[in-house]
mmCIF file of C-alpha atoms in Angstrom:
data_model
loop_
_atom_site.group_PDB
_atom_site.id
_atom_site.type_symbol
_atom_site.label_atom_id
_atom_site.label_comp_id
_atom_site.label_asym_id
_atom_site.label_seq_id
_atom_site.Cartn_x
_atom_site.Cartn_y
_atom_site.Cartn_z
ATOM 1 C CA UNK I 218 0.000 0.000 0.000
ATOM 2 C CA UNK I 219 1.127 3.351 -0.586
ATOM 3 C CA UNK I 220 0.693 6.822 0.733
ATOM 4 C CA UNK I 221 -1.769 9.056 -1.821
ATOM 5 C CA UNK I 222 -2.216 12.465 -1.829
ATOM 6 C CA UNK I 223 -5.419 12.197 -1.174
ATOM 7 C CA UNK I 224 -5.694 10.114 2.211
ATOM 8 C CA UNK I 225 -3.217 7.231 3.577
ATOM 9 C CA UNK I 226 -3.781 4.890 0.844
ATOM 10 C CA UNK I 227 -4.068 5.269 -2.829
ATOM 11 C CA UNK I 228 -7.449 6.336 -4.119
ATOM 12 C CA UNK I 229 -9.284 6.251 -7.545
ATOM 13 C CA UNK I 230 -9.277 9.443 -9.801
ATOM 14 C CA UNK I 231 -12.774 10.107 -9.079
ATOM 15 C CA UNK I 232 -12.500 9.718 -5.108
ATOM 16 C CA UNK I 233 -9.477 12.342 -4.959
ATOM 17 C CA UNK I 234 -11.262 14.655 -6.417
ATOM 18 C CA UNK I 235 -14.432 14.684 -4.388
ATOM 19 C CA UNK I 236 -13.385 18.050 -2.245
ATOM 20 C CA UNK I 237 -13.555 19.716 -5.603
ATOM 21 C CA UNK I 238 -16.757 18.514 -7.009
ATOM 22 C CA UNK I 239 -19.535 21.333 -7.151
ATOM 23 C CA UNK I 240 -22.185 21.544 -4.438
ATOM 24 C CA UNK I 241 -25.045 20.230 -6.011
ATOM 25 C CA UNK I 242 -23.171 16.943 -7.093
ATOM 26 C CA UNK I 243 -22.180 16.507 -3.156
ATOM 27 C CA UNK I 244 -26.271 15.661 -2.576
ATOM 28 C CA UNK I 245 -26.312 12.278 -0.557
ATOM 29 C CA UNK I 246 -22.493 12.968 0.984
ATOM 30 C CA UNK I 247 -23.834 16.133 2.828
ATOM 31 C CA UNK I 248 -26.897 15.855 4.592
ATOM 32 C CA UNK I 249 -28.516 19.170 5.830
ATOM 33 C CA UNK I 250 -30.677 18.534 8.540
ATOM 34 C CA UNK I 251 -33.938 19.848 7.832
ATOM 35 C CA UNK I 252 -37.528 19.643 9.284
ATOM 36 C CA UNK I 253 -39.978 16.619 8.226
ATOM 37 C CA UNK I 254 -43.313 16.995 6.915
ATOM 38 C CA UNK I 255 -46.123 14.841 7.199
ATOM 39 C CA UNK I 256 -47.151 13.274 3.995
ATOM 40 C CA UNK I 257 -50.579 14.763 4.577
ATOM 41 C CA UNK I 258 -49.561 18.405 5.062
ATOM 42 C CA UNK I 259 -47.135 17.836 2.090
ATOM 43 C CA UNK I 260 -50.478 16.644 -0.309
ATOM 44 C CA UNK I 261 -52.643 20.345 1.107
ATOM 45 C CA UNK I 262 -49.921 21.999 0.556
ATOM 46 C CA UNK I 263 -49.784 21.000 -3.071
ATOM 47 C CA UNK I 264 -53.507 21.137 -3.549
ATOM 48 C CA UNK I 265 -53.252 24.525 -2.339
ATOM 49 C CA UNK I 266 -50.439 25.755 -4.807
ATOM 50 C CA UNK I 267 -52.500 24.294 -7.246
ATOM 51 C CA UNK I 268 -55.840 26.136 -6.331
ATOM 52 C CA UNK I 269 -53.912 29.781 -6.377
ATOM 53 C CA UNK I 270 -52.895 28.755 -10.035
ATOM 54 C CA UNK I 271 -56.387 27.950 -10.898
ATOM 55 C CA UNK I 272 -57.441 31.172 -9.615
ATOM 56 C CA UNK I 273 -54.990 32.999 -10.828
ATOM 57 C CA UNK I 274 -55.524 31.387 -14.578
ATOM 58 C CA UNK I 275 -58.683 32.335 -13.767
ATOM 59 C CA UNK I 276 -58.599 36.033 -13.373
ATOM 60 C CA UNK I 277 -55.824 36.477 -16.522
ATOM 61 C CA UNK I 278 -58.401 34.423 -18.845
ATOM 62 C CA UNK I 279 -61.149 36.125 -17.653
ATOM 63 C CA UNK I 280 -59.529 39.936 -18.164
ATOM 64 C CA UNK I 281 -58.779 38.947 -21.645
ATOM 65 C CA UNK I 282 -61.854 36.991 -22.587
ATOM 66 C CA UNK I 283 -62.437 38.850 -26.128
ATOM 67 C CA UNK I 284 -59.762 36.828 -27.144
ATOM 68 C CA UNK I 285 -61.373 33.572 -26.440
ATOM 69 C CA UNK I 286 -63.702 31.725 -28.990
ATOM 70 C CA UNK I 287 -65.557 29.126 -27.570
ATOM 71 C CA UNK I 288 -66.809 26.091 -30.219
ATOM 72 C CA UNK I 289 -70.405 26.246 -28.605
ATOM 73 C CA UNK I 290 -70.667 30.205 -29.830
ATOM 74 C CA UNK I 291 -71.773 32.754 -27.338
ATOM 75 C CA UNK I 292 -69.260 35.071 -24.891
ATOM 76 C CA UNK I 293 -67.390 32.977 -22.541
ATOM 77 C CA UNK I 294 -69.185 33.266 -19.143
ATOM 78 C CA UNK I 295 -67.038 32.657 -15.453
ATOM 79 C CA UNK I 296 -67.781 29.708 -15.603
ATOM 80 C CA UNK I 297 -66.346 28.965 -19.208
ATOM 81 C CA UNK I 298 -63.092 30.492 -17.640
ATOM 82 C CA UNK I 299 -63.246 28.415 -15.152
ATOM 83 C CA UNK I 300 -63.140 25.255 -17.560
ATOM 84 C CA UNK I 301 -60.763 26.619 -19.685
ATOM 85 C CA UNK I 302 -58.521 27.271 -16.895
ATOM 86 C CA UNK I 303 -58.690 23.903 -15.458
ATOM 87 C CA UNK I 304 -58.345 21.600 -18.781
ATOM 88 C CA UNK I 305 -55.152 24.076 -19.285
ATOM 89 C CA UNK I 306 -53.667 23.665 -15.923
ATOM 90 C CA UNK I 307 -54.359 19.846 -15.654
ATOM 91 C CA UNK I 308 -53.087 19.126 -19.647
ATOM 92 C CA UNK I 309 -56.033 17.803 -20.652
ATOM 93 C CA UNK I 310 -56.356 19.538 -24.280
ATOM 94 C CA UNK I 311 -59.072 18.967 -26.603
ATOM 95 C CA UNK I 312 -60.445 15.868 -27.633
ATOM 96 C CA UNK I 313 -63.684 15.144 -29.743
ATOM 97 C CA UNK I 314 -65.656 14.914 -26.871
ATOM 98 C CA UNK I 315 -66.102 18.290 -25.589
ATOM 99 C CA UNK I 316 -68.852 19.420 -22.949
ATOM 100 C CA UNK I 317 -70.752 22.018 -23.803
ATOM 101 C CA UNK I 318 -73.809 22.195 -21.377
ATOM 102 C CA UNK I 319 -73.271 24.094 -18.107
ATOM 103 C CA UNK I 320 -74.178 21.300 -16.194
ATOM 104 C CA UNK I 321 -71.889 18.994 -17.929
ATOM 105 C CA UNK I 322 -68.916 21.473 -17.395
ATOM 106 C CA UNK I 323 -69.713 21.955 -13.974
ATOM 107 C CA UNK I 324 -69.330 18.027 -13.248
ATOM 108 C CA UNK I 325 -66.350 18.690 -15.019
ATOM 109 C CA UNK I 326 -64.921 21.361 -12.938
ATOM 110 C CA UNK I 327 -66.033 19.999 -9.400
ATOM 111 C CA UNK I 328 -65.248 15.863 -10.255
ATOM 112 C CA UNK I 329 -63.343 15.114 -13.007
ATOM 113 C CA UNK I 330 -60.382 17.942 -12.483
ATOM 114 C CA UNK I 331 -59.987 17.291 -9.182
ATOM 115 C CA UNK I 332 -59.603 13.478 -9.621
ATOM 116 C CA UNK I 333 -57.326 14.384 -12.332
ATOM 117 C CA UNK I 334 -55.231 16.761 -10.422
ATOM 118 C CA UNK I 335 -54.937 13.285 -7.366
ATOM 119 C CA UNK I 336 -53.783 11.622 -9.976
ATOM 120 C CA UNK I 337 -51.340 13.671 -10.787
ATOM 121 C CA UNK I 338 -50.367 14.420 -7.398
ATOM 122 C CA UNK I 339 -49.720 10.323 -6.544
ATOM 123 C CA UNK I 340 -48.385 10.211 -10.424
ATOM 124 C CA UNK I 341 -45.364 12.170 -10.134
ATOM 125 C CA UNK I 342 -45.430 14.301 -6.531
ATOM 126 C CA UNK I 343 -42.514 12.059 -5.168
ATOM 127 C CA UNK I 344 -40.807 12.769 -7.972
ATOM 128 C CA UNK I 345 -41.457 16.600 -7.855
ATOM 129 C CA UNK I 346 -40.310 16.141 -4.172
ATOM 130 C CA UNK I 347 -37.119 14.356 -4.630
ATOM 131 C CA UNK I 348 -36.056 17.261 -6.906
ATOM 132 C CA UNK I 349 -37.389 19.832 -5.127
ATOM 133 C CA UNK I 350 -35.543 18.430 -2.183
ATOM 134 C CA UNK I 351 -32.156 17.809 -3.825
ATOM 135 C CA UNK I 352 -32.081 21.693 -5.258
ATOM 136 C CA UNK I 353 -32.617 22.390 -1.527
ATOM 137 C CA UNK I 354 -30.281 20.599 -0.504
ATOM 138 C CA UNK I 355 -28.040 21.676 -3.033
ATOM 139 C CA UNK I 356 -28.200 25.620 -1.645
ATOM 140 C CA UNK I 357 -28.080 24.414 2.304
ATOM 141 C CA UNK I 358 -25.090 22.658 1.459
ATOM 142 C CA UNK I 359 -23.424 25.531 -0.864
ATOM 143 C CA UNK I 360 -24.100 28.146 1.914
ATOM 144 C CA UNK I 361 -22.425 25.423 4.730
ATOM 145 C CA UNK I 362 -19.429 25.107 3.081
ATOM 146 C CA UNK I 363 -18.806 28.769 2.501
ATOM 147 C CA UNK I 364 -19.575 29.166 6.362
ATOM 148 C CA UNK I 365 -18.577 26.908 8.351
ATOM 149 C CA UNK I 366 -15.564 27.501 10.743
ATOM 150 C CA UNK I 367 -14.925 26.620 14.146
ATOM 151 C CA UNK I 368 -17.498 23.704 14.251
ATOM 152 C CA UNK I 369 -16.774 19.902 15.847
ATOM 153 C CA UNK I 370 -16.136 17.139 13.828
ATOM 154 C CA UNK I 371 -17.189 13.859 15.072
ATOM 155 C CA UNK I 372 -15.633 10.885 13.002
ATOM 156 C CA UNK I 373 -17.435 7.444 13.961
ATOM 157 C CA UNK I 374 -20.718 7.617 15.084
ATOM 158 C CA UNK I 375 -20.979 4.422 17.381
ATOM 159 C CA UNK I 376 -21.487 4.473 21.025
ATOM 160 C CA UNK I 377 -18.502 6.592 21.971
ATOM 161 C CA UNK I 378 -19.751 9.502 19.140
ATOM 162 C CA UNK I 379 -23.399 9.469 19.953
ATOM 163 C CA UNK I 380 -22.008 9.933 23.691
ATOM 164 C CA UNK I 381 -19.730 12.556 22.796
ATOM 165 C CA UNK I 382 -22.412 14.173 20.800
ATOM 166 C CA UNK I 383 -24.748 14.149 23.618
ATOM 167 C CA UNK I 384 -21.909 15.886 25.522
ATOM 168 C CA UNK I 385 -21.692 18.424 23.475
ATOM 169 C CA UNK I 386 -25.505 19.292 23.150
ATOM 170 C CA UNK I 387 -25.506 19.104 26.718
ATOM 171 C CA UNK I 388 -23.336 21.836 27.128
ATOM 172 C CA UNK I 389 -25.109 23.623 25.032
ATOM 173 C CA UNK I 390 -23.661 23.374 21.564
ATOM 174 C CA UNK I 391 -25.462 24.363 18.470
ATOM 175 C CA UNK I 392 -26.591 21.182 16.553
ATOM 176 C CA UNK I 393 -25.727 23.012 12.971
ATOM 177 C CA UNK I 394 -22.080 23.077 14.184
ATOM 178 C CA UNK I 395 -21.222 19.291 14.892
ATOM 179 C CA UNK I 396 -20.737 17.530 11.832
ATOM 180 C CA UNK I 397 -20.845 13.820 11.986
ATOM 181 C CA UNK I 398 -18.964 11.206 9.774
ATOM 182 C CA UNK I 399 -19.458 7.649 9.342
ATOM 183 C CA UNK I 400 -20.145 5.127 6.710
ATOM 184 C CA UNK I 401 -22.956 3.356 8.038
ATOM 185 C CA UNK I 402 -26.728 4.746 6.852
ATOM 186 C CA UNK I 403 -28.272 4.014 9.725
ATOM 187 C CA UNK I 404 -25.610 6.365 11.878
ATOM 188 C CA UNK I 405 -25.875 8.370 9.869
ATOM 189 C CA UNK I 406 -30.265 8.808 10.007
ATOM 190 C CA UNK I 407 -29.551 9.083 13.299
ATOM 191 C CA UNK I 408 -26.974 12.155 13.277
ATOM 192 C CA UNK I 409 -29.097 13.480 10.832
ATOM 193 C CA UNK I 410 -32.494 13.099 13.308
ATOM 194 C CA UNK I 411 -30.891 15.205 16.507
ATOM 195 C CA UNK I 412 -30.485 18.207 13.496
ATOM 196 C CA UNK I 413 -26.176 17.454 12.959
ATOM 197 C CA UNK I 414 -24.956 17.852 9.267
ATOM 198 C CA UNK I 415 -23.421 14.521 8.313
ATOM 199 C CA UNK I 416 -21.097 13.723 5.382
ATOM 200 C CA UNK I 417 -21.063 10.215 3.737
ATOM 201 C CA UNK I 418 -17.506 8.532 3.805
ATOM 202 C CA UNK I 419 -14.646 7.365 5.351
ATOM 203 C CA UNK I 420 -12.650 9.255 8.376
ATOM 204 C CA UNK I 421 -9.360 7.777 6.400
ATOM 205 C CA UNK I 422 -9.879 9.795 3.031
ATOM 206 C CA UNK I 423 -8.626 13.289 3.840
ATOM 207 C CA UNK I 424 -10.961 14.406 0.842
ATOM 208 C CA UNK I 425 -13.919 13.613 2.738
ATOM 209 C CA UNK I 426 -12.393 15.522 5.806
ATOM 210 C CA UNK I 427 -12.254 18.542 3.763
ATOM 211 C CA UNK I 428 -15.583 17.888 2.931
ATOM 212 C CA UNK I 429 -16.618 17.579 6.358
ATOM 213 C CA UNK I 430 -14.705 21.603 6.873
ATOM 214 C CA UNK I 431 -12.076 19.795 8.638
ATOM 215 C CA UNK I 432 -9.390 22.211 8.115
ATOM 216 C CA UNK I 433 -11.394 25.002 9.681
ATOM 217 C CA UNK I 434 -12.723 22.704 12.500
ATOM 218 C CA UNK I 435 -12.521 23.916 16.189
ATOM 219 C CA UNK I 436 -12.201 20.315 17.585
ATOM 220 C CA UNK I 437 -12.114 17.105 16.178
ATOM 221 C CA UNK I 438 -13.666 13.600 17.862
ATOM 222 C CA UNK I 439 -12.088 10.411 16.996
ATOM 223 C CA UNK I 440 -14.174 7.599 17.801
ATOM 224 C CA UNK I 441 -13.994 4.282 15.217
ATOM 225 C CA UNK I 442 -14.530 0.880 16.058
ATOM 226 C CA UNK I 443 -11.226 -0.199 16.122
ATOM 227 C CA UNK I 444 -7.737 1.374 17.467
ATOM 228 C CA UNK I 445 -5.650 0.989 13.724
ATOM 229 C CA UNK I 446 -8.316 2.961 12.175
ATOM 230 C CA UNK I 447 -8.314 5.669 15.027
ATOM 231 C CA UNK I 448 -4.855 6.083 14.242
ATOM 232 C CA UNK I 449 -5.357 6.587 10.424
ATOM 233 C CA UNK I 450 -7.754 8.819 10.938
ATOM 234 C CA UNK I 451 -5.799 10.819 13.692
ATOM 235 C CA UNK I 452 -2.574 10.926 11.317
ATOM 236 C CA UNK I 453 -5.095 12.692 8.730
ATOM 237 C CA UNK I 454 -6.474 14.988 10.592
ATOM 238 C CA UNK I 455 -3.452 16.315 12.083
ATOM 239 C CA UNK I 456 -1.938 16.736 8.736
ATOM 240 C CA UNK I 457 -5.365 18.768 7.683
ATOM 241 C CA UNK I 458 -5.912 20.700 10.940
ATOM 242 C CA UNK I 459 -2.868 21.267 12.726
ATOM 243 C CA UNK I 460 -4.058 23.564 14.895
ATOM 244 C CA UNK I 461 -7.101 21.944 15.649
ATOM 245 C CA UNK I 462 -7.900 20.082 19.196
ATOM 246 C CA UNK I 463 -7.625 16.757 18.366
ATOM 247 C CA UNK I 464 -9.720 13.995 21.028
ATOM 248 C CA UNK I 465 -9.570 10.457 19.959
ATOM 249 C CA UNK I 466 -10.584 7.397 21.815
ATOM 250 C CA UNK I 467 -8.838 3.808 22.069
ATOM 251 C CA UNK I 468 -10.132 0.390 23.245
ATOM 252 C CA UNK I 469 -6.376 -0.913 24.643
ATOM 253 C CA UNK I 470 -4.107 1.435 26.882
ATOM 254 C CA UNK I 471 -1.351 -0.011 24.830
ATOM 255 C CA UNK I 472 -2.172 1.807 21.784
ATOM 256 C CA UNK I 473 -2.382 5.423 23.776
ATOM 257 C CA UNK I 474 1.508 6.354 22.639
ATOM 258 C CA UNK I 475 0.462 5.626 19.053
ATOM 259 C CA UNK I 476 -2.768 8.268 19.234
ATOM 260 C CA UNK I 477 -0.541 10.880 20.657
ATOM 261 C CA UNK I 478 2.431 10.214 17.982
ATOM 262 C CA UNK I 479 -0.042 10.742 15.505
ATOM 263 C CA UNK I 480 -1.252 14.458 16.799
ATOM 264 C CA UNK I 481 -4.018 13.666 19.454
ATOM 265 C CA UNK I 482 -4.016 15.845 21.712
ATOM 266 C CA UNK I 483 -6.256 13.773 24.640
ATOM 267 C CA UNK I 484 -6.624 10.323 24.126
ATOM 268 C CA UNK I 485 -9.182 8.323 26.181
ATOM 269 C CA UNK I 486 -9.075 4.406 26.667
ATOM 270 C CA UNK I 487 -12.367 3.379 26.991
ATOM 271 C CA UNK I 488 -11.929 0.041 27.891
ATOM 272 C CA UNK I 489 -9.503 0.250 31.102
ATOM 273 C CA UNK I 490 -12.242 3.205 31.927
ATOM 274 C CA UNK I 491 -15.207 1.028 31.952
ATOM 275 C CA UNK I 492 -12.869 -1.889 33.564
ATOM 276 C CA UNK I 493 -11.863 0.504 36.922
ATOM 277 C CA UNK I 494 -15.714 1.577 36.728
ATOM 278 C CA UNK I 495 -16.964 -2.081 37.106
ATOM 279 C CA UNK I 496 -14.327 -2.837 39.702
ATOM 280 C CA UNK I 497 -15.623 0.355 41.575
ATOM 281 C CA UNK I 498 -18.833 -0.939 41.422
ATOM 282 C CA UNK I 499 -18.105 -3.736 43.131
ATOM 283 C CA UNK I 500 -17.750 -2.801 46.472
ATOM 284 C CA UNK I 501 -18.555 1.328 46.157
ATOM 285 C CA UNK I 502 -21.058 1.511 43.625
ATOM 286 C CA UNK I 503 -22.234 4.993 45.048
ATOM 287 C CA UNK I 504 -18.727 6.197 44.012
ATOM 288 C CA UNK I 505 -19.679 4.796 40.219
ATOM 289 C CA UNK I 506 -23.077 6.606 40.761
ATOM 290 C CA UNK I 507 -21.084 10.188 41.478
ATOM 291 C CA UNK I 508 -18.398 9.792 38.457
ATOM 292 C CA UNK I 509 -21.964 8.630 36.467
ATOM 293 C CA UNK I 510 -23.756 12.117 37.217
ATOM 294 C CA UNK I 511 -20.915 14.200 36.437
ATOM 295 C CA UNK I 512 -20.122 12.872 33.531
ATOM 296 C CA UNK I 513 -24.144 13.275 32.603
ATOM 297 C CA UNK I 514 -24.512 17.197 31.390
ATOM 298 C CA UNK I 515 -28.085 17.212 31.219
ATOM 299 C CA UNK I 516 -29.089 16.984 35.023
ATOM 300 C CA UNK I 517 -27.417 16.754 38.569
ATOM 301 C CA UNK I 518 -23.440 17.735 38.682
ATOM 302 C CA UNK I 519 -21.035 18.501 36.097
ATOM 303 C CA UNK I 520 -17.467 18.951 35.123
ATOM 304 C CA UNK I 521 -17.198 21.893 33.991
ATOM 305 C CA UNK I 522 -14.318 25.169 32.751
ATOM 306 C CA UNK I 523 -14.730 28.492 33.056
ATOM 307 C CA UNK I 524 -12.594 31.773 33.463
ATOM 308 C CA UNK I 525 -11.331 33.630 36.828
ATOM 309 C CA UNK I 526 -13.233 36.838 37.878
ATOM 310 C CA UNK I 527 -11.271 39.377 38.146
ATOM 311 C CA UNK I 528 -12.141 39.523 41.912
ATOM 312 C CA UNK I 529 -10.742 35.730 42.274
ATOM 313 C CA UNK I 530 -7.058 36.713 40.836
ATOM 314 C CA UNK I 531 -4.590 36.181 43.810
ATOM 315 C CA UNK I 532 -6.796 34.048 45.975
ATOM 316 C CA UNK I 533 -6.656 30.485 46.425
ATOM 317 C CA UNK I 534 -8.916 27.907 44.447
ATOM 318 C CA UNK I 535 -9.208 25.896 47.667
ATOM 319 C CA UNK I 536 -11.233 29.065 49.087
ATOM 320 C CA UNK I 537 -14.128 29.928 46.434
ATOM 321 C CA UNK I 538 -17.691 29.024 46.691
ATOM 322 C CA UNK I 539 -17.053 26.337 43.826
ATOM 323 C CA UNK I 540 -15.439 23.367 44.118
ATOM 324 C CA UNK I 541 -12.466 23.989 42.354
ATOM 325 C CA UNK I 542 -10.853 20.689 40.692
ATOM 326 C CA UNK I 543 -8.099 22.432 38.549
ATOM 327 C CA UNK I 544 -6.464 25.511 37.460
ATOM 328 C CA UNK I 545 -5.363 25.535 33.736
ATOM 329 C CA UNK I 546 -3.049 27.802 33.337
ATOM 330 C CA UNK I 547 -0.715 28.392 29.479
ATOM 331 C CA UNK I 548 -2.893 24.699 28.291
ATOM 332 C CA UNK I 549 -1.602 23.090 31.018
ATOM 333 C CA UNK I 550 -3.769 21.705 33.763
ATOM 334 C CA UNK I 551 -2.512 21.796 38.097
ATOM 335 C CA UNK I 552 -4.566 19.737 40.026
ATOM 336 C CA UNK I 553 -5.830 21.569 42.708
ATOM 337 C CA UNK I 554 -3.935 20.668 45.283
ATOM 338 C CA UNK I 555 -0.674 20.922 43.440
ATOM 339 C CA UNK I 556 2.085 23.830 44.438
ATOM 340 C CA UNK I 557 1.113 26.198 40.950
ATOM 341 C CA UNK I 558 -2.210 26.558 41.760
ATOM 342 C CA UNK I 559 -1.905 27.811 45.218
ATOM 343 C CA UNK I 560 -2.770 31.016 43.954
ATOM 344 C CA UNK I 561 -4.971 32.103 41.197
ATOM 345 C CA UNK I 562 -3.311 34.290 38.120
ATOM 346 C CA UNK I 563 -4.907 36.664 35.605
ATOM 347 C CA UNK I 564 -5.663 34.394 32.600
ATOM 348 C CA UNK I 565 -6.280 31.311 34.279
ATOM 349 C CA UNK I 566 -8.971 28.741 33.956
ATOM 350 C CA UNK I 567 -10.859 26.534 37.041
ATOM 351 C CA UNK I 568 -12.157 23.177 36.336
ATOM 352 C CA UNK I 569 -14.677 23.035 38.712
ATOM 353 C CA UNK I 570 -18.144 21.103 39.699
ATOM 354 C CA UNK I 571 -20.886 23.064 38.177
ATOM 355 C CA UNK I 572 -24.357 22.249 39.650
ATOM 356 C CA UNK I 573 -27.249 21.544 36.855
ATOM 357 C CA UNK I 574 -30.356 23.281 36.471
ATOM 358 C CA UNK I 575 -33.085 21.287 34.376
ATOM 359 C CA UNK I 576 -34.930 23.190 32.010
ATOM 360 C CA UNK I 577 -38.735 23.915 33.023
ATOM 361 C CA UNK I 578 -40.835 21.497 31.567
#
């Protein structure tokens, strides 16, 4: 195998060059999240659009009327507009069978058109829909890409992305500014579901990173299946963000040297963490219970950062209201009963235990 410039392995012609493909032919890698519709609302509101044509037809046809001839003589009445406008609309034409009576156009209006107008509705609305939705699509994703800065990036959307994700939304992050990538459909529906833009493809490909807005990303989650493929993918995204904050996630503590080799810049083993949480549980389980609700955003106690008051500079973090966990101070964190963070500096950062509020229901 060798090194491409397109990702870590060698890639087809057509694959290198998916970064520079226009918007509209990136429909089905992007996803936009959008609202649903019912399929009922969907059918009035095309029954509607097609009633303000009608009228509409209507009035024109009936302004200009001294143009119209009709085959059964006499001045066209409303109600001869009214035909005219709906065999027009609903491209019936003219066929040697041609009602002339009142009565018989009337059925005509009130029956036949609208049956005719269903049919066309079940006939071709999907496909009216499908278009309609890939030219919106199309512009969602066009405005995106010539947007988006600063965002997360969330590669792998298994357990360990979903929770991350839920982390983040948690903490109050906007759901237009995670984008999720993963291979499998059915992640992907569900990224797409909780309102996160999602792009089709492979974490390994650095073209579908730069899809994703990788370069201009904020912070990047690394969460695959396996611990090789974290590693690709972490080698990639240094190389396309190197600024970036970089979290990835391993299965075997052995492999943590490799992560942070590649560019992570925090790596997390989840399974020695859920191994020390089940031996916990075994004789404290309350003490499983506590790490469980602060690592939970949503309700109860939470980790959380903020910045010094100005009022706090020179104290000590042992001494505030909060309970104070860690100073970061220049990216680097001081527990809080280490020697540096006896006394708090202008600039610094506390890591402290932030009680939750739920929201009003």
């Amino acid at each position: 195998m060798q090194r491409g410039p397109s990702g870590l392995f060698g890639k087809s012609e057509a694959e290198e060059e998916l970064s520079a493909q226009p918007d509209h032919a990136l429909v089905g890698v992007i996803r936009m999240p959008g609202g649903t519709t019912s399929p009922v609302r969907s059918i009035i509101r095309r029954i509607v659009g097609a009633v303000i044509a009608l009228a509409a037809t209507v009035v024109i046809v009936y302004v200009g009327r001294d143009g119209y001839r009709d085959s059964a003589g006499g001045e066209l009445s409303v109600l001869d507009v009214i035909y005219y406008a709906t065999v027009s609309l609903s491209t019936t034409g003219y066929g040697d069978i041609t009602p002339v009576s009142e009565r018989a156009r009337l059925v005509n209006v009130l029956v036949i058109t609208p049956l005719r107008v269903l049919f066309l509705i079940v006939l071709v609305g999907t496909t009216l829909e499908v278009l309609t939705e890939r030219s919106r699509q199309a512009f969602k994703i066009q405005r995106w890409r010539s947007k988006v800065r600063d965002h997360v990036v969330v590669i792998g959307y298994g357990t360990k992305g979903r929770s991350s994700v839920t982390a983040l939304l948690g903490e109050g992050a906007d759901p237009s500014r995670i984008v999720v990538v993963d291979t499998d459909r059915t992640s992907l529906e569900a990224a797409s579901a909780q309102g996160l833009v999602t792009v089709n493809g492979s974490g390994t490909r650095s073209d579908v990173l730069r899809v994703a807005g990788l370069p201009r990303a904020r912070a990047i989650v690394i969460a695959p299946a396996r611990d090789d493929t974290a590693v690709l993918v972490t080698l990639t995204a240094r190389e396309l963000a190197p600024k970036a904050q970089i979290v990835a996630a391993v299965r075997e503590a052995e492999n943590v040297h490799l992560l942070r080799q590649s560019g992570a810049d925090s790596v997390v083993v989840s399974s020695e963490t859920a191994g020390r949480l089940l031996g916990m549980a075994t004789s404290t389980p309350s003490v499983v219970e506590m790490f469980e609700d602060l690592l939970s955003p949503e309700v109860g106690l939470a980790i959380a950062e903020r910045e010094v008051e100005r009022q706090e500079v020179g104290g000590s973090p042992r001494h505030l209201s909060d309970i104070v966990l860690g100073v970061v101070r220049d990216g680097q964190l001081y527990r809080v009963d280490a020697p540096e963070a006896d006394a708090i500096e202008d600039g610094d950062r506390l890591l402290y235990v932030r009680k939750v509020t739920p929201p009003p229901t």
